[in-house]
CSV table of C-alpha atoms in Angstrom, one decimal:
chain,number,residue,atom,x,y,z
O,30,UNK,CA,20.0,60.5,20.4
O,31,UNK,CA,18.2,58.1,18.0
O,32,UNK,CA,19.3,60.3,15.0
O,33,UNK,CA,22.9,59.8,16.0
O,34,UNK,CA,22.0,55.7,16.8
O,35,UNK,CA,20.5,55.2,13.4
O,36,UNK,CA,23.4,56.8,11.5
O,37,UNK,CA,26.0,54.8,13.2
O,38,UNK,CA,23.7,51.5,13.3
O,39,UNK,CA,26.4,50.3,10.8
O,40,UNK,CA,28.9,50.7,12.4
O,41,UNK,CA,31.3,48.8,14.6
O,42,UNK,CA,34.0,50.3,16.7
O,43,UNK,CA,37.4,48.4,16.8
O,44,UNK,CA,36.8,46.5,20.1
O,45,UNK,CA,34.1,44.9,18.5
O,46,UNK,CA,31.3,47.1,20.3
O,47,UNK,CA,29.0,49.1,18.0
O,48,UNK,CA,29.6,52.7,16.7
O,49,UNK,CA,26.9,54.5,18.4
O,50,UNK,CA,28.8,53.6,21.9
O,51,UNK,CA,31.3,56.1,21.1
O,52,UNK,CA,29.0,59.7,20.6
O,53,UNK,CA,26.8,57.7,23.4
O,54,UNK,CA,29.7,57.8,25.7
O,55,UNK,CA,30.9,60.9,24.9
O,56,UNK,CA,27.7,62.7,25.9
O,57,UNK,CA,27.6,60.7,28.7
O,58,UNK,CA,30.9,61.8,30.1
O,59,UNK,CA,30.2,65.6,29.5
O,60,UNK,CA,27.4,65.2,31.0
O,61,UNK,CA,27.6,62.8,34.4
O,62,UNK,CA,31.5,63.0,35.1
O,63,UNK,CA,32.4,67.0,33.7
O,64,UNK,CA,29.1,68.8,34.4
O,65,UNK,CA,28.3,70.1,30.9
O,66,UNK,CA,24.7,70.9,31.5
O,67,UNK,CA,24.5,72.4,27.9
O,68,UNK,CA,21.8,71.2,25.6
O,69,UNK,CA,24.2,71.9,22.7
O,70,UNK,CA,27.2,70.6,24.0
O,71,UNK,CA,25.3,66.9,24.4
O,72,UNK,CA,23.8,67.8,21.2
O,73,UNK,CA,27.3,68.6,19.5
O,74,UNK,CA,28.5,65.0,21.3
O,75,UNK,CA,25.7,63.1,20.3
O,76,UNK,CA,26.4,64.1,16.6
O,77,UNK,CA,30.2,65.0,16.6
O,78,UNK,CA,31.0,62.0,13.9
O,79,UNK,CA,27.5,62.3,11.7
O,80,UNK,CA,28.7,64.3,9.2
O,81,UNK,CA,31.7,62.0,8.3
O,82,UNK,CA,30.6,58.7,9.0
O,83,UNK,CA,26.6,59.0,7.7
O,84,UNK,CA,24.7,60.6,4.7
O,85,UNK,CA,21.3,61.3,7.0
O,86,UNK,CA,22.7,64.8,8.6
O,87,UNK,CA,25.0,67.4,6.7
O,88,UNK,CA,25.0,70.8,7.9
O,89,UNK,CA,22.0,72.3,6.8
O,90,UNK,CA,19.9,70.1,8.1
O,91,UNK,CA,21.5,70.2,11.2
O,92,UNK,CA,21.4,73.9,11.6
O,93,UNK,CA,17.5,73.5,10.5
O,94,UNK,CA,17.1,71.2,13.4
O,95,UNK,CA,19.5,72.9,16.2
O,96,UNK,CA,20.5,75.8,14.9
O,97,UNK,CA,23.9,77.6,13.6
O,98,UNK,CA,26.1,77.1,16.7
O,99,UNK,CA,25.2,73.4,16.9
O,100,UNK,CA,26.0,72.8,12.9
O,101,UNK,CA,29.0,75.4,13.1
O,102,UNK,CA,30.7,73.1,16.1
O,103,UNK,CA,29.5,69.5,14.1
O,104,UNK,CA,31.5,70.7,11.1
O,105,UNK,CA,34.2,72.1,12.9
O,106,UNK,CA,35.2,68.6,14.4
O,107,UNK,CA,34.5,66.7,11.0
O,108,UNK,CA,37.5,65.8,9.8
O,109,UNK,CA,36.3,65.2,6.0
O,110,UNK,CA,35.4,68.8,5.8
O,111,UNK,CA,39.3,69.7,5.3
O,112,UNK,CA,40.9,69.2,1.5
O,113,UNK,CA,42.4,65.3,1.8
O,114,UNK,CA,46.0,67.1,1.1
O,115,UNK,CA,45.8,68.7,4.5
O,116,UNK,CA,45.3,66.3,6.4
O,117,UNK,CA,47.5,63.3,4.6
O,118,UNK,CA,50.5,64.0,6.5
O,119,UNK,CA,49.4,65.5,9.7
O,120,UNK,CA,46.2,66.5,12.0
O,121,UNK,CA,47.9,70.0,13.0
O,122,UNK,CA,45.6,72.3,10.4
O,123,UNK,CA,42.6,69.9,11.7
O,124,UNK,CA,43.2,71.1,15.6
O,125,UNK,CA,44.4,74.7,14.8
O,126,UNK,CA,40.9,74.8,13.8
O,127,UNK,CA,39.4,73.8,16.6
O,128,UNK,CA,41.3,75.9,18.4
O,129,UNK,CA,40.9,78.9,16.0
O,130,UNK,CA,37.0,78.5,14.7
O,131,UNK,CA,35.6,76.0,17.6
O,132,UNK,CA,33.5,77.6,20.2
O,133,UNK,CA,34.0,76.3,23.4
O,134,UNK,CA,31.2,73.7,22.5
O,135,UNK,CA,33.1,72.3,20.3
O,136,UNK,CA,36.3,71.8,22.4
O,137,UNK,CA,34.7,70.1,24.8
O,138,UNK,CA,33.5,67.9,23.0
O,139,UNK,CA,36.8,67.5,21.4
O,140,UNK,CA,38.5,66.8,24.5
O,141,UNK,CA,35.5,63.8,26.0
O,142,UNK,CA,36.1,62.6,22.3
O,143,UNK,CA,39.8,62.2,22.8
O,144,UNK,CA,39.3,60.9,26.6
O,145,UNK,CA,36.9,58.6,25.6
O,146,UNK,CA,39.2,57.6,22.6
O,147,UNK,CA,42.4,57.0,25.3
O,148,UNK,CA,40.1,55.2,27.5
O,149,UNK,CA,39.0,52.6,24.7
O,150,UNK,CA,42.8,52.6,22.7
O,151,UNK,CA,43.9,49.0,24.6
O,152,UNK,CA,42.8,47.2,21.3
O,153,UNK,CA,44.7,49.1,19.0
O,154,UNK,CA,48.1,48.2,17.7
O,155,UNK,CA,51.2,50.1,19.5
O,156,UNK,CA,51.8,52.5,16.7
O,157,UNK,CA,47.9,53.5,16.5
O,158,UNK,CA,48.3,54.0,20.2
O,159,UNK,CA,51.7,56.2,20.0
O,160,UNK,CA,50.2,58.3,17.5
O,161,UNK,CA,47.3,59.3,19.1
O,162,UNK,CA,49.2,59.7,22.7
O,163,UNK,CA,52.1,61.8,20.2
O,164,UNK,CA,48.9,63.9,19.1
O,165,UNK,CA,47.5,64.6,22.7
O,166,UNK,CA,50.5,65.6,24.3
O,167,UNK,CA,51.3,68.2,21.0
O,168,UNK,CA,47.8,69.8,20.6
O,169,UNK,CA,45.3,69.1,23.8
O,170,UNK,CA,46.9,71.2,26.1
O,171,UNK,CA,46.2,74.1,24.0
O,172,UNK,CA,42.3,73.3,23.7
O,173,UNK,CA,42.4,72.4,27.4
O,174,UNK,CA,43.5,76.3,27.6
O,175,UNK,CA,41.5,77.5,25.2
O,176,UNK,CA,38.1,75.9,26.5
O,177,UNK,CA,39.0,76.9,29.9
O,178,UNK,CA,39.1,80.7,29.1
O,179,UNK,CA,35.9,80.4,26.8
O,180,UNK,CA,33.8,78.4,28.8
O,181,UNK,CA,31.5,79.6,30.9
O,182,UNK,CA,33.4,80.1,34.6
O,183,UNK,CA,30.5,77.4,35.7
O,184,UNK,CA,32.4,74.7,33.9
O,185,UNK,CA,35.6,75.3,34.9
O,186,UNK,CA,35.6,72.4,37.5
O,187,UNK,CA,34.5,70.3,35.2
O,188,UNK,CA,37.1,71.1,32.5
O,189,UNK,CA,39.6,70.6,35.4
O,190,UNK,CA,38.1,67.0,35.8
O,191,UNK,CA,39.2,66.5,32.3
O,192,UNK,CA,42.8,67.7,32.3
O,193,UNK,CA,43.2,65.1,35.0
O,194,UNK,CA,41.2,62.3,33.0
O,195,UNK,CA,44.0,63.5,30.2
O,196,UNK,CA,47.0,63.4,32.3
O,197,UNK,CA,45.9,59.9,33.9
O,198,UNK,CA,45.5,58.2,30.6
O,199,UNK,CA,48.5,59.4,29.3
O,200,UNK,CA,50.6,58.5,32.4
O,201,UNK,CA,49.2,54.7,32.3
O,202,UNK,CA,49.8,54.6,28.8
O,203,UNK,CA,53.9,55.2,29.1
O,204,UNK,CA,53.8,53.8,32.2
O,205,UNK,CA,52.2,50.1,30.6
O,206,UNK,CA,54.8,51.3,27.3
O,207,UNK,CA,57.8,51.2,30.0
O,208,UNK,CA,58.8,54.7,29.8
O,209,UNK,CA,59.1,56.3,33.5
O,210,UNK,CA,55.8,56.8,35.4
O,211,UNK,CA,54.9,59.8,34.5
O,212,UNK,CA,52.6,61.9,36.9
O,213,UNK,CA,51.3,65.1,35.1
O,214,UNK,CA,51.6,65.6,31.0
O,215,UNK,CA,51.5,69.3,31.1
O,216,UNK,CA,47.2,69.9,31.0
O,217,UNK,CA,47.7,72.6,33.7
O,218,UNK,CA,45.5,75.5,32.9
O,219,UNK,CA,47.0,78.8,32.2
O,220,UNK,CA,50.2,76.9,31.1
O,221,UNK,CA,49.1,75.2,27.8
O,222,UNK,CA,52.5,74.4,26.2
O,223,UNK,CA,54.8,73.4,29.5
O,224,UNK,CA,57.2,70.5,28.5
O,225,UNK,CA,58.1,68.5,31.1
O,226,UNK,CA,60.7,65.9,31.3
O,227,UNK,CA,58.3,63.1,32.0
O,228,UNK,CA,56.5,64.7,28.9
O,229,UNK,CA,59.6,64.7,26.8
O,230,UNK,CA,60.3,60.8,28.2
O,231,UNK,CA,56.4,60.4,26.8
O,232,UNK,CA,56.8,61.8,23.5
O,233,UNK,CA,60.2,60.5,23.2
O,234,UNK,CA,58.6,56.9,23.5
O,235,UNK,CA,55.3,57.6,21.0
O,236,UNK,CA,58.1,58.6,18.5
O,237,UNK,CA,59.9,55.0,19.0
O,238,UNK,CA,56.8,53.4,18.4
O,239,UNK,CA,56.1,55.5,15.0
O,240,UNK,CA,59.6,55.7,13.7
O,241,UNK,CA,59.8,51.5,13.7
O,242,UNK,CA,59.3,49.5,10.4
């Protein structure tokens, strides 16, 4: 905890609150509203951004201090471990990752990351918020999926919790972007790539959003 607050000390999120809120939160939502009681998921939470955003922890010193399946899951979700030419046009080799190298740590902490992101996304500009909605609704319900049949069957009610969280942001989000009211996005578990047409109205309107000048 105080590792991850000094290394984001900083920092300031867009909303104008300070960094450490975010890996704060997202603990804090793994924990109290989805029932991870894993020491190295909070861990993994706690320091999920440290590696890109702060010289104090890289991965050696986090496996010294954790061990391998903490640092493993930290690096996994640190986006400035890929080659820049990866990534410059699209996240899809950063989430096929997650999916293929992330244990199921590291995908739930993935997916609080991205709810907590949805949650806090009123102060970005439209195309900021299409983009990330675009990206939910293309590669979360695959991790949703994928969490669910590595997880431990003790979490599964808490992984549940967050396909609704998902599906609720995303409905008020095209619902507030005056596409129809939409009332699932296709998180259902054991169907992680159903399109819907409320998902198609969804994805149709994040494209709008991105494709203006």
């Amino acid at each position: 905890y105080f590792i991850s607050k000094n290394a984001h000390s900083t920092q300031m999120r867009d909303d104008g609150t300070r960094y450490f809120e975010h890996p704060k939160t997202v603990a804090w939502l793994l924990f109290d509203r989805h029932k991870f009681y894993s020491w190295r998921v909070i861990v993994i939470a706690l320091l999920h951004d440290i590696v890109e955003d702060s010289y104090i922890m890289n991965e050696g010193r986090i496996r010294l201090n954790w061990g391998r399946r903490v640092a493993r899951g930290v690096v996994v979700l640190s986006k400035n471990t890929f080659p820049a030419s990866l990534l410059k046009d699209s996240h899809a080799p950063y989430y096929q990752r997650i999916l293929q190298q992330g244990s199921w740590e590291c995908q739930a902490v993935k997916v609080a990351d991205r709810i907590h992101n949805l949650s806090t996304s009123e102060d970005l500009d439209p195309k900021r918020q299409a983009k990330k909605i675009a990206e939910t609704i293309s590669y979360f319900p695959a991790i949703v999926q994928a969490l669910a049949d590595q997880a431990p069957a003790r979490f599964l009610p808490g992984i549940n919790k967050m396909r609704e969280d998902l599906d609720q942001l995303c409905a008020e989000w095209a619902s507030s972007s005056q596409s129809t009211r939409p009332d699932a996005f296709g998180f259902a578990l054991q169907h992680p790539h159903p399109v819907s047409r409320i998902q198609k109205n969804a994805s149709l309107r994040a494209s709008e959003i991105l494709n203006r000048k």
